[in-house]
PDB file of C-alpha atoms and ligand atoms in Angstrom:
ATOM      1  CA  MET A 294      33.075  13.702 -19.827  1.00  0.00           C
ATOM      2  CA  GLU A 295      30.626  15.422 -17.448  1.00  0.00           C
ATOM      3  CA  LEU A 296      27.143  14.037 -16.874  1.00  0.00           C
ATOM      4  CA  TRP A 297      24.318  16.433 -15.936  1.00  0.00           C
ATOM      5  CA  PHE A 298      20.644  15.861 -15.109  1.00  0.00           C
ATOM      6  CA  SER A 299      18.529  18.722 -16.491  1.00  0.00           C
ATOM      7  CA  GLU A 300      14.858  19.486 -16.062  1.00  0.00           C
ATOM      8  CA  LEU A 301      13.044  22.249 -17.891  1.00  0.00           C
ATOM      9  CA  HIS A 302      11.184  24.291 -15.292  1.00  0.00           C
ATOM     10  CA  THR A 303       9.671  26.358 -18.125  1.00  0.00           C
ATOM     11  CA  PRO A 304      10.457  26.248 -21.848  1.00  0.00           C
ATOM     12  CA  ASN A 305      13.022  28.970 -21.052  1.00  0.00           C
ATOM     13  CA  VAL A 306      14.439  27.889 -17.697  1.00  0.00           C
ATOM     14  CA  LYS A 307      16.548  24.838 -17.051  1.00  0.00           C
ATOM     15  CA  PHE A 308      17.597  23.383 -13.679  1.00  0.00           C
ATOM     16  CA  SER A 309      20.667  21.107 -13.725  1.00  0.00           C
ATOM     17  CA  ILE A 310      22.551  18.923 -11.252  1.00  0.00           C
ATOM     18  CA  LYS A 311      25.962  17.458 -11.970  1.00  0.00           C
ATOM     19  CA  VAL A 312      25.693  13.675 -11.739  1.00  0.00           C
ATOM     20  CA  ASP A 313      28.432  11.386 -10.440  1.00  0.00           C
ATOM     21  CA  ARG A 314      26.753   8.288 -11.826  1.00  0.00           C
ATOM     22  CA  GLN A 315      23.431   6.823 -12.783  1.00  0.00           C
ATOM     23  CA  LEU A 316      22.448   4.017 -10.400  1.00  0.00           C
ATOM     24  CA  TYR A 317      19.240   2.839 -12.060  1.00  0.00           C
ATOM     25  CA  ALA A 318      17.280   3.356 -15.273  1.00  0.00           C
ATOM     26  CA  GLY A 319      14.067   1.504 -16.012  1.00  0.00           C
ATOM     27  CA  ARG A 320      10.522   1.765 -17.289  1.00  0.00           C
ATOM     28  CA  SER A 321       7.359   0.514 -15.637  1.00  0.00           C
ATOM     29  CA  GLU A 322       3.952   0.239 -17.224  1.00  0.00           C
ATOM     30  CA  PHE A 323       3.310   3.817 -15.947  1.00  0.00           C
ATOM     31  CA  GLN A 324       6.530   5.806 -16.256  1.00  0.00           C
ATOM     32  CA  ARG A 325      10.272   5.997 -16.694  1.00  0.00           C
ATOM     33  CA  ILE A 326      12.198   5.684 -13.422  1.00  0.00           C
ATOM     34  CA  ASP A 327      15.775   6.900 -12.825  1.00  0.00           C
ATOM     35  CA  ILE A 328      18.043   7.119  -9.805  1.00  0.00           C
ATOM     36  CA  PHE A 329      21.161   9.278  -9.929  1.00  0.00           C
ATOM     37  CA  ASP A 330      23.940  10.003  -7.470  1.00  0.00           C
ATOM     38  CA  SER A 331      25.403  13.502  -7.138  1.00  0.00           C
ATOM     39  CA  LYS A 332      27.816  15.431  -4.928  1.00  0.00           C
ATOM     40  CA  GLU A 333      25.485  18.309  -4.170  1.00  0.00           C
ATOM     41  CA  PHE A 334      22.166  16.550  -3.516  1.00  0.00           C
ATOM     42  CA  GLY A 335      23.179  12.938  -2.874  1.00  0.00           C
ATOM     43  CA  ARG A 336      20.972  10.330  -4.540  1.00  0.00           C
ATOM     44  CA  PHE A 337      17.847  11.492  -6.331  1.00  0.00           C
ATOM     45  CA  LEU A 338      14.754   9.953  -7.939  1.00  0.00           C
ATOM     46  CA  THR A 339      13.191  11.217 -11.153  1.00  0.00           C
ATOM     47  CA  LEU A 340      10.001   9.968 -12.832  1.00  0.00           C
ATOM     48  CA  ASP A 341       9.600  10.674 -16.550  1.00  0.00           C
ATOM     49  CA  GLY A 342      12.518  13.102 -16.159  1.00  0.00           C
ATOM     50  CA  TYR A 343      10.873  15.128 -13.360  1.00  0.00           C
ATOM     51  CA  MET A 344      12.523  15.521  -9.977  1.00  0.00           C
ATOM     52  CA  MET A 345      10.700  13.664  -7.215  1.00  0.00           C
ATOM     53  CA  LEU A 346      13.134  13.863  -4.330  1.00  0.00           C
ATOM     54  CA  THR A 347      16.772  14.217  -3.418  1.00  0.00           C
ATOM     55  CA  GLU A 348      18.467  12.897  -0.297  1.00  0.00           C
ATOM     56  CA  LYS A 349      19.526  16.422   0.601  1.00  0.00           C
ATOM     57  CA  ASP A 350      16.192  18.284   0.557  1.00  0.00           C
ATOM     58  CA  GLU A 351      13.480  15.587   0.875  1.00  0.00           C
ATOM     59  CA  PHE A 352      13.157  16.273   4.614  1.00  0.00           C
ATOM     60  CA  ILE A 353      11.551  19.647   3.894  1.00  0.00           C
ATOM     61  CA  TYR A 354       8.763  18.215   1.752  1.00  0.00           C
ATOM     62  CA  HIS A 355       8.097  15.168   3.936  1.00  0.00           C
ATOM     63  CA  GLU A 356       8.116  17.046   7.241  1.00  0.00           C
ATOM     64  CA  MET A 357       5.802  19.759   5.936  1.00  0.00           C
ATOM     65  CA  ILE A 358       3.296  17.391   4.351  1.00  0.00           C
ATOM     66  CA  THR A 359       3.084  15.321   7.571  1.00  0.00           C
ATOM     67  CA  HIS A 360       3.672  17.317  10.761  1.00  0.00           C
ATOM     68  CA  VAL A 361       1.375  20.218   9.836  1.00  0.00           C
ATOM     69  CA  PRO A 362      -1.811  18.072   9.841  1.00  0.00           C
ATOM     70  CA  LEU A 363      -0.592  15.961  12.806  1.00  0.00           C
ATOM     71  CA  CYS A 364      -0.150  19.116  14.861  1.00  0.00           C
ATOM     72  CA  VAL A 365      -3.689  20.233  13.977  1.00  0.00           C
ATOM     73  CA  ASN A 366      -5.099  16.836  14.960  1.00  0.00           C
ATOM     74  CA  PRO A 367      -2.758  14.946  17.307  1.00  0.00           C
ATOM     75  CA  ASP A 368      -5.406  12.211  17.659  1.00  0.00           C
ATOM     76  CA  VAL A 369      -5.122  10.957  14.089  1.00  0.00           C
ATOM     77  CA  ARG A 370      -5.520   7.153  14.086  1.00  0.00           C
ATOM     78  CA  ASN A 371      -6.130   6.084  10.459  1.00  0.00           C
ATOM     79  CA  VAL A 372      -4.238   7.606   7.564  1.00  0.00           C
ATOM     80  CA  LEU A 373      -4.455   7.203   3.799  1.00  0.00           C
ATOM     81  CA  VAL A 374      -1.395   8.199   1.750  1.00  0.00           C
ATOM     82  CA  ILE A 375      -1.933   8.400  -1.998  1.00  0.00           C
ATOM     83  CA  GLY A 376       1.241   8.219  -4.119  1.00  0.00           C
ATOM     84  CA  GLY A 377       4.329   8.533  -1.919  1.00  0.00           C
ATOM     85  CA  GLY A 378       5.960   5.285  -3.082  1.00  0.00           C
ATOM     86  CA  ASP A 379       9.363   6.633  -2.045  1.00  0.00           C
ATOM     87  CA  GLY A 380       8.249   6.126   1.582  1.00  0.00           C
ATOM     88  CA  GLY A 381       9.280   9.577   2.889  1.00  0.00           C
ATOM     89  CA  THR A 382       5.791  10.540   4.071  1.00  0.00           C
ATOM     90  CA  VAL A 383       5.244   7.159   5.745  1.00  0.00           C
ATOM     91  CA  ARG A 384       8.651   7.487   7.451  1.00  0.00           C
ATOM     92  CA  GLU A 385       7.433  10.653   9.187  1.00  0.00           C
ATOM     93  CA  LEU A 386       3.979   9.196   9.998  1.00  0.00           C
ATOM     94  CA  VAL A 387       5.288   6.070  11.738  1.00  0.00           C
ATOM     95  CA  ARG A 388       7.054   8.308  14.279  1.00  0.00           C
ATOM     96  CA  TYR A 389       3.617   8.929  15.864  1.00  0.00           C
ATOM     97  CA  PRO A 390       2.776   6.119  18.312  1.00  0.00           C
ATOM     98  CA  GLY A 391      -0.926   7.174  18.258  1.00  0.00           C
ATOM     99  CA  ILE A 392      -1.332   6.286  14.573  1.00  0.00           C
ATOM    100  CA  ARG A 393      -2.854   2.810  14.306  1.00  0.00           C
ATOM    101  CA  HIS A 394      -3.054   2.172  10.565  1.00  0.00           C
ATOM    102  CA  ILE A 395      -1.646   3.643   7.348  1.00  0.00           C
ATOM    103  CA  ASP A 396      -2.884   2.652   3.890  1.00  0.00           C
ATOM    104  CA  LEU A 397      -0.335   3.607   1.235  1.00  0.00           C
ATOM    105  CA  VAL A 398      -1.848   3.550  -2.244  1.00  0.00           C
ATOM    106  CA  GLU A 399       0.874   3.745  -4.884  1.00  0.00           C
ATOM    107  CA  ILE A 400       0.052   3.026  -8.521  1.00  0.00           C
ATOM    108  CA  ASP A 401       3.540   1.851  -9.446  1.00  0.00           C
ATOM    109  CA  GLU A 402       5.075  -1.134  -7.623  1.00  0.00           C
ATOM    110  CA  LEU A 403       8.392  -0.589  -9.388  1.00  0.00           C
ATOM    111  CA  VAL A 404       8.818   2.846  -7.723  1.00  0.00           C
ATOM    112  CA  VAL A 405       8.648   1.174  -4.301  1.00  0.00           C
ATOM    113  CA  GLU A 406      10.990  -1.628  -5.321  1.00  0.00           C
ATOM    114  CA  VAL A 407      13.587   0.753  -6.777  1.00  0.00           C
ATOM    115  CA  CYS A 408      13.380   3.164  -3.817  1.00  0.00           C
ATOM    116  CA  ARG A 409      13.763   0.261  -1.354  1.00  0.00           C
ATOM    117  CA  LYS A 410      16.982  -0.674  -3.106  1.00  0.00           C
ATOM    118  CA  TYR A 411      18.503   2.761  -3.743  1.00  0.00           C
ATOM    119  CA  LEU A 412      16.888   5.158  -1.243  1.00  0.00           C
ATOM    120  CA  PRO A 413      16.902   3.451   2.173  1.00  0.00           C
ATOM    121  CA  GLN A 414      16.859   6.932   3.737  1.00  0.00           C
ATOM    122  CA  THR A 415      13.159   7.255   2.855  1.00  0.00           C
ATOM    123  CA  THR A 416      11.846   3.688   2.716  1.00  0.00           C
ATOM    124  CA  GLY A 417      12.581   2.456   6.255  1.00  0.00           C
ATOM    125  CA  GLY A 418       9.048   3.120   7.543  1.00  0.00           C
ATOM    126  CA  LEU A 419       7.391   0.991   4.864  1.00  0.00           C
ATOM    127  CA  SER A 420       8.109  -2.176   6.846  1.00  0.00           C
ATOM    128  CA  ASP A 421       6.318  -0.852   9.971  1.00  0.00           C
ATOM    129  CA  ALA A 422       3.558  -3.305  10.984  1.00  0.00           C
ATOM    130  CA  ARG A 423       0.909  -0.537  10.793  1.00  0.00           C
ATOM    131  CA  VAL A 424       1.541   0.069   7.074  1.00  0.00           C
ATOM    132  CA  ALA A 425      -0.450  -1.680   4.327  1.00  0.00           C
ATOM    133  CA  ILE A 426       0.728  -1.043   0.757  1.00  0.00           C
ATOM    134  CA  HIS A 427      -1.860  -1.232  -2.053  1.00  0.00           C
ATOM    135  CA  TYR A 428      -0.662  -1.114  -5.653  1.00  0.00           C
ATOM    136  CA  GLU A 429      -3.648   0.646  -7.174  1.00  0.00           C
ATOM    137  CA  ASP A 430      -4.758   3.895  -8.737  1.00  0.00           C
ATOM    138  CA  GLY A 431      -5.508   6.267  -5.842  1.00  0.00           C
ATOM    139  CA  LEU A 432      -8.482   7.704  -7.711  1.00  0.00           C
ATOM    140  CA  LYS A 433     -10.148   4.282  -7.831  1.00  0.00           C
ATOM    141  CA  PHE A 434      -9.129   3.249  -4.303  1.00  0.00           C
ATOM    142  CA  VAL A 435     -10.616   6.300  -2.619  1.00  0.00           C
ATOM    143  CA  ARG A 436     -13.957   5.944  -4.439  1.00  0.00           C
ATOM    144  CA  HIS A 437     -14.754   2.928  -2.276  1.00  0.00           C
ATOM    145  CA  ALA A 438     -13.817   4.432   1.100  1.00  0.00           C
ATOM    146  CA  LYS A 439     -16.409   6.096   3.345  1.00  0.00           C
ATOM    147  CA  ASP A 440     -15.950   7.740   6.742  1.00  0.00           C
ATOM    148  CA  ALA A 441     -12.740   5.750   7.159  1.00  0.00           C
ATOM    149  CA  TYR A 442      -9.770   8.112   7.634  1.00  0.00           C
ATOM    150  CA  ASP A 443      -8.781  10.953   9.962  1.00  0.00           C
ATOM    151  CA  LEU A 444      -6.167  12.152   7.498  1.00  0.00           C
ATOM    152  CA  ILE A 445      -5.533  11.786   3.762  1.00  0.00           C
ATOM    153  CA  ILE A 446      -2.143  12.855   2.390  1.00  0.00           C
ATOM    154  CA  VAL A 447      -1.967  13.252  -1.378  1.00  0.00           C
ATOM    155  CA  ASP A 448       1.732  12.805  -2.123  1.00  0.00           C
ATOM    156  CA  SER A 449       1.375  12.669  -5.870  1.00  0.00           C
ATOM    157  CA  THR A 450       3.301  13.441  -9.011  1.00  0.00           C
ATOM    158  CA  ASP A 451       2.313  16.493 -11.074  1.00  0.00           C
ATOM    159  CA  PRO A 452      -1.111  16.824 -12.762  1.00  0.00           C
ATOM    160  CA  PHE A 453      -0.213  14.889 -15.900  1.00  0.00           C
ATOM    161  CA  GLY A 454       0.494  11.205 -16.611  1.00  0.00           C
ATOM    162  CA  PRO A 455      -0.682   8.806 -13.872  1.00  0.00           C
ATOM    163  CA  GLY A 456      -1.089  11.685 -11.375  1.00  0.00           C
ATOM    164  CA  GLU A 457      -3.640  13.593 -13.456  1.00  0.00           C
ATOM    165  CA  GLY A 458      -6.690  12.020 -11.805  1.00  0.00           C
ATOM    166  CA  LEU A 459      -5.449  13.078  -8.368  1.00  0.00           C
ATOM    167  CA  PHE A 460      -6.129  16.743  -9.192  1.00  0.00           C
ATOM    168  CA  THR A 461      -9.766  16.324 -10.277  1.00  0.00           C
ATOM    169  CA  LYS A 462     -12.966  17.475  -8.597  1.00  0.00           C
ATOM    170  CA  GLU A 463     -14.169  13.885  -8.501  1.00  0.00           C
ATOM    171  CA  PHE A 464     -11.054  12.867  -6.561  1.00  0.00           C
ATOM    172  CA  TYR A 465     -11.380  15.655  -3.969  1.00  0.00           C
ATOM    173  CA  GLY A 466     -15.076  14.795  -3.551  1.00  0.00           C
ATOM    174  CA  SER A 467     -14.167  11.140  -2.935  1.00  0.00           C
ATOM    175  CA  CYS A 468     -11.537  12.205  -0.385  1.00  0.00           C
ATOM    176  CA  TYR A 469     -14.177  14.259   1.433  1.00  0.00           C
ATOM    177  CA  LYS A 470     -16.418  11.193   1.679  1.00  0.00           C
ATOM    178  CA  ALA A 471     -13.543   8.945   2.738  1.00  0.00           C
ATOM    179  CA  LEU A 472     -12.726  11.227   5.685  1.00  0.00           C
ATOM    180  CA  ARG A 473     -14.326  11.075   9.131  1.00  0.00           C
ATOM    181  CA  GLU A 474     -16.379  14.020  10.354  1.00  0.00           C
ATOM    182  CA  ASP A 475     -13.371  16.082  11.407  1.00  0.00           C
ATOM    183  CA  GLY A 476     -10.992  14.761   8.747  1.00  0.00           C
ATOM    184  CA  ILE A 477      -8.108  16.614   7.103  1.00  0.00           C
ATOM    185  CA  MET A 478      -6.709  16.327   3.574  1.00  0.00           C
ATOM    186  CA  VAL A 479      -3.237  17.642   2.747  1.00  0.00           C
ATOM    187  CA  ASN A 480      -1.894  17.661  -0.785  1.00  0.00           C
ATOM    188  CA  GLN A 481       1.187  18.747  -2.691  1.00  0.00           C
ATOM    189  CA  HIS A 482      -0.108  21.864  -4.384  1.00  0.00           C
ATOM    190  CA  GLU A 483       2.475  22.823  -7.025  1.00  0.00           C
ATOM    191  CA  SER A 484       4.282  26.170  -7.191  1.00  0.00           C
ATOM    192  CA  PRO A 485       2.834  29.674  -7.586  1.00  0.00           C
ATOM    193  CA  PHE A 486       5.789  31.110  -9.478  1.00  0.00           C
ATOM    194  CA  TYR A 487       5.974  30.014 -13.112  1.00  0.00           C
ATOM    195  CA  THR A 488       2.839  30.459 -15.246  1.00  0.00           C
ATOM    196  CA  GLN A 489       2.104  26.790 -15.990  1.00  0.00           C
ATOM    197  CA  ASP A 490       2.640  25.699 -12.365  1.00  0.00           C
ATOM    198  CA  ALA A 491       0.603  28.628 -11.078  1.00  0.00           C
ATOM    199  CA  TYR A 492      -2.256  27.634 -13.337  1.00  0.00           C
ATOM    200  CA  ALA A 493      -2.198  24.045 -12.006  1.00  0.00           C
ATOM    201  CA  MET A 494      -2.056  25.406  -8.454  1.00  0.00           C
ATOM    202  CA  GLN A 495      -5.070  27.684  -8.995  1.00  0.00           C
ATOM    203  CA  ARG A 496      -7.058  24.929 -10.672  1.00  0.00           C
ATOM    204  CA  ALA A 497      -6.409  22.567  -7.742  1.00  0.00           C
ATOM    205  CA  HIS A 498      -7.351  25.268  -5.218  1.00  0.00           C
ATOM    206  CA  LYS A 499     -10.584  26.061  -7.051  1.00  0.00           C
ATOM    207  CA  ARG A 500     -11.608  22.401  -6.928  1.00  0.00           C
ATOM    208  CA  ILE A 501     -10.613  21.863  -3.292  1.00  0.00           C
ATOM    209  CA  VAL A 502     -12.408  25.029  -2.130  1.00  0.00           C
ATOM    210  CA  SER A 503     -15.610  23.758  -3.720  1.00  0.00           C
ATOM    211  CA  SER A 504     -15.255  20.362  -1.970  1.00  0.00           C
ATOM    212  CA  PHE A 505     -14.216  21.351   1.616  1.00  0.00           C
ATOM    213  CA  PRO A 506     -15.548  24.044   3.990  1.00  0.00           C
ATOM    214  CA  ILE A 507     -12.016  24.924   5.155  1.00  0.00           C
ATOM    215  CA  SER A 508      -9.262  25.201   2.561  1.00  0.00           C
ATOM    216  CA  ARG A 509      -5.981  27.028   3.115  1.00  0.00           C
ATOM    217  CA  VAL A 510      -2.591  26.884   1.424  1.00  0.00           C
ATOM    218  CA  TYR A 511       0.848  26.866   3.058  1.00  0.00           C
ATOM    219  CA  GLN A 512       4.363  27.150   1.736  1.00  0.00           C
ATOM    220  CA  ALA A 513       7.881  25.770   2.049  1.00  0.00           C
ATOM    221  CA  HIS A 514      11.210  26.318   0.404  1.00  0.00           C
ATOM    222  CA  ILE A 515      12.231  23.228  -1.599  1.00  0.00           C
ATOM    223  CA  PRO A 516      15.417  23.945  -3.575  1.00  0.00           C
ATOM    224  CA  THR A 517      15.036  21.232  -6.255  1.00  0.00           C
ATOM    225  CA  TYR A 518      11.397  21.949  -7.231  1.00  0.00           C
ATOM    226  CA  PRO A 519      10.570  24.576  -9.875  1.00  0.00           C
ATOM    227  CA  SER A 520      11.379  28.059  -8.504  1.00  0.00           C
ATOM    228  CA  GLY A 521      12.115  26.540  -5.065  1.00  0.00           C
ATOM    229  CA  HIS A 522       8.838  27.993  -3.749  1.00  0.00           C
ATOM    230  CA  TRP A 523       6.416  25.147  -3.118  1.00  0.00           C
ATOM    231  CA  LEU A 524       2.859  25.040  -1.830  1.00  0.00           C
ATOM    232  CA  PHE A 525       0.788  22.502   0.076  1.00  0.00           C
ATOM    233  CA  GLY A 526      -2.986  22.458   0.409  1.00  0.00           C
ATOM    234  CA  PHE A 527      -4.700  21.997   3.780  1.00  0.00           C
ATOM    235  CA  ALA A 528      -8.406  21.170   3.519  1.00  0.00           C
ATOM    236  CA  SER A 529     -10.644  20.042   6.325  1.00  0.00           C
ATOM    237  CA  LYS A 530     -14.189  19.512   7.465  1.00  0.00           C
ATOM    238  CA  LYS A 531     -13.857  21.354  10.796  1.00  0.00           C
ATOM    239  CA  ARG A 532     -10.328  22.168  11.889  1.00  0.00           C
ATOM    240  CA  HIS A 533      -8.561  25.426  11.060  1.00  0.00           C
ATOM    241  CA  PRO A 534      -4.867  24.862  10.273  1.00  0.00           C
ATOM    242  CA  VAL A 535      -3.579  27.539  12.651  1.00  0.00           C
ATOM    243  CA  LYS A 536      -6.362  28.410  15.132  1.00  0.00           C
ATOM    244  CA  ASP A 537      -6.946  24.730  15.925  1.00  0.00           C
ATOM    245  CA  ALA A 538      -3.282  23.677  15.973  1.00  0.00           C
ATOM    246  CA  HIS A 539      -2.092  22.000  19.194  1.00  0.00           C
ATOM    247  CA  PHE A 540       1.343  23.548  19.388  1.00  0.00           C
ATOM    248  CA  THR A 541       2.073  22.718  23.041  1.00  0.00           C
ATOM    249  CA  GLN A 542       0.883  19.132  22.647  1.00  0.00           C
ATOM    250  CA  TRP A 543       2.956  18.670  19.487  1.00  0.00           C
ATOM    251  CA  ASN A 544       6.092  20.046  21.175  1.00  0.00           C
ATOM    252  CA  ALA A 545       5.519  17.702  24.134  1.00  0.00           C
ATOM    253  CA  LEU A 546       5.918  14.729  21.756  1.00  0.00           C
ATOM    254  CA  GLY A 547       9.615  15.624  21.542  1.00  0.00           C
ATOM    255  CA  LEU A 548       9.944  14.725  17.853  1.00  0.00           C
ATOM    256  CA  LYS A 549      13.212  15.907  16.369  1.00  0.00           C
ATOM    257  CA  THR A 550      12.670  17.659  13.041  1.00  0.00           C
ATOM    258  CA  ARG A 551      15.045  19.564  10.782  1.00  0.00           C
ATOM    259  CA  TYR A 552      12.622  21.936   9.045  1.00  0.00           C
ATOM    260  CA  TYR A 553       9.239  21.877  10.773  1.00  0.00           C
ATOM    261  CA  ASN A 554       8.631  23.658  14.057  1.00  0.00           C
ATOM    262  CA  THR A 555       5.454  25.081  15.523  1.00  0.00           C
ATOM    263  CA  GLN A 556       6.388  28.743  14.919  1.00  0.00           C
ATOM    264  CA  LEU A 557       7.134  27.925  11.301  1.00  0.00           C
ATOM    265  CA  HIS A 558       3.761  26.096  11.135  1.00  0.00           C
ATOM    266  CA  ALA A 559       1.887  29.338  11.855  1.00  0.00           C
ATOM    267  CA  GLY A 560       4.159  31.369   9.582  1.00  0.00           C
ATOM    268  CA  ALA A 561       3.849  28.970   6.640  1.00  0.00           C
ATOM    269  CA  PHE A 562       0.197  29.957   6.224  1.00  0.00           C
ATOM    270  CA  ALA A 563       1.141  33.649   5.830  1.00  0.00           C
ATOM    271  CA  LEU A 564       1.487  33.869   2.062  1.00  0.00           C
ATOM    272  CA  PRO A 565       2.969  36.533  -0.197  1.00  0.00           C
ATOM    273  CA  ASN A 566       0.390  38.995  -1.560  1.00  0.00           C
ATOM    274  CA  TYR A 567       0.665  37.757  -5.150  1.00  0.00           C
ATOM    275  CA  VAL A 568      -0.111  34.191  -4.023  1.00  0.00           C
ATOM    276  CA  GLU A 569      -3.072  35.319  -1.893  1.00  0.00           C
ATOM    277  CA  GLU A 570      -4.399  37.172  -4.930  1.00  0.00           C
ATOM    278  CA  MET A 571      -4.076  34.091  -7.141  1.00  0.00           C
ATOM    279  CA  LEU A 572      -5.993  32.052  -4.582  1.00  0.00           C
ATOM    280  CA  ARG A 573      -8.694  34.706  -4.109  1.00  0.00           C
ATOM    281  CA  ASP A 574      -9.135  34.883  -7.879  1.00  0.00           C
ATOM    282  CA  VAL A 575     -10.455  31.318  -7.960  1.00  0.00           C
ATOM    283  CA  GLU A 576     -12.408  31.344  -4.685  1.00  0.00           C
ATOM    284  CA  PRO A 577     -16.188  31.728  -4.934  1.00  0.00           C
TER     285      PRO A 577
HETATM  286  N1  SAM B 675       7.446  14.367  -3.616  1.00  0.00           N
HETATM  287  C1  SAM B 675       7.086  14.131  -4.939  1.00  0.00           C
HETATM  288  C2  SAM B 675       6.793  15.322  -5.762  1.00  0.00           C
HETATM  289  O1  SAM B 675       5.927  16.132  -5.428  1.00  0.00           O
HETATM  290  O2  SAM B 675       7.456  15.475  -6.774  1.00  0.00           O
HETATM  291  C3  SAM B 675       6.063  13.074  -5.061  1.00  0.00           C
HETATM  292  C4  SAM B 675       6.795  11.816  -4.899  1.00  0.00           C
HETATM  293  S1  SAM B 675       6.023  10.289  -4.981  1.00  0.00           S
HETATM  294  C5  SAM B 675       7.377   9.449  -5.762  1.00  0.00           C
HETATM  295  C6  SAM B 675       4.743  10.386  -6.191  1.00  0.00           C
HETATM  296  C7  SAM B 675       4.169   9.020  -6.496  1.00  0.00           C
HETATM  297  O3  SAM B 675       2.810   9.151  -6.907  1.00  0.00           O
HETATM  298  C8  SAM B 675       4.881   8.276  -7.631  1.00  0.00           C
HETATM  299  O4  SAM B 675       5.566   7.180  -7.109  1.00  0.00           O
HETATM  300  C9  SAM B 675       3.757   7.846  -8.576  1.00  0.00           C
HETATM  301  O5  SAM B 675       3.922   6.549  -9.090  1.00  0.00           O
HETATM  302  C10 SAM B 675       2.551   7.977  -7.668  1.00  0.00           C
HETATM  303  N2  SAM B 675       1.286   8.164  -8.393  1.00  0.00           N
HETATM  304  C11 SAM B 675       1.071   8.909  -9.507  1.00  0.00           C
HETATM  305  N3  SAM B 675      -0.210   8.802  -9.881  1.00  0.00           N
HETATM  306  C12 SAM B 675      -0.831   7.982  -8.988  1.00  0.00           C
HETATM  307  C13 SAM B 675      -2.152   7.507  -8.853  1.00  0.00           C
HETATM  308  N4  SAM B 675      -3.115   7.832  -9.728  1.00  0.00           N
HETATM  309  N5  SAM B 675      -2.438   6.678  -7.804  1.00  0.00           N
HETATM  310  C14 SAM B 675      -1.469   6.339  -6.906  1.00  0.00           C
HETATM  311  N6  SAM B 675      -0.196   6.773  -7.012  1.00  0.00           N
HETATM  312  C15 SAM B 675       0.124   7.583  -8.025  1.00  0.00           C
END
């Protein structure tokens, strides 16, 4: 008998991966958690049946959510990561010797525990001495922070369930306050392709544009996310994501990456016309 994981990307489109075996199934107070193993994508994590990451393509998401802001501000010292309990974002951050402290705020302790056991590829950085893990709702945590971070990375689930609050105007306003005077916020920004995702993407952009003076969107190709065309938001108080990028300085760090490079950094902000139009439609 064959076992397949399937996720509906729309009511009419289904994405499936053939599964070798299920390694974990459980339920926390927040969500259902599953880990599968497969030939094509290696191990993968799903929450409430939605794909979070696979061993084969997680590098694309984690490199793009991390190295883009670090190239724009190579002097980042204090970082807040909201969500990201799989550890992939922290793994990339701890490669920067200049970073002094990382607060990881993950609502669900069980996600971290399960990923530590089944996804060592992403969780290694969580034991770095600069990392403090807080098991709290990111929306509540950030309310109490002021002028504290150079960079906030919102590595959340989609805008429903526990992740819903991380797409609100209140949340983006709190992030603005929690950032230092030249702070940057980067967030996973959904996909522009299918109608429901595009709507969530436009709604997030509308809210971020009204909270930050600089707000741009960049893209990456992530095969296991709906349509494979994924967006990230880059919002900041002062720094432009391309004009202020320190490409030479970033290259001098000598970090080995598999997806990110500084030419791709500039190119990722050049969006297809239909996406630019969607963004313009919700800008003031
Ligand atoms: N790369 C993934 C994606 O875009 O599909 C995100 C992965 S990461 C596993 C997302 C994490 O955000 C989950 O572990 C989830 O528990 C956490 N999360 C959801 N809502 C949260 C909230 N309000 N505060 C903190 N963490 C939250």
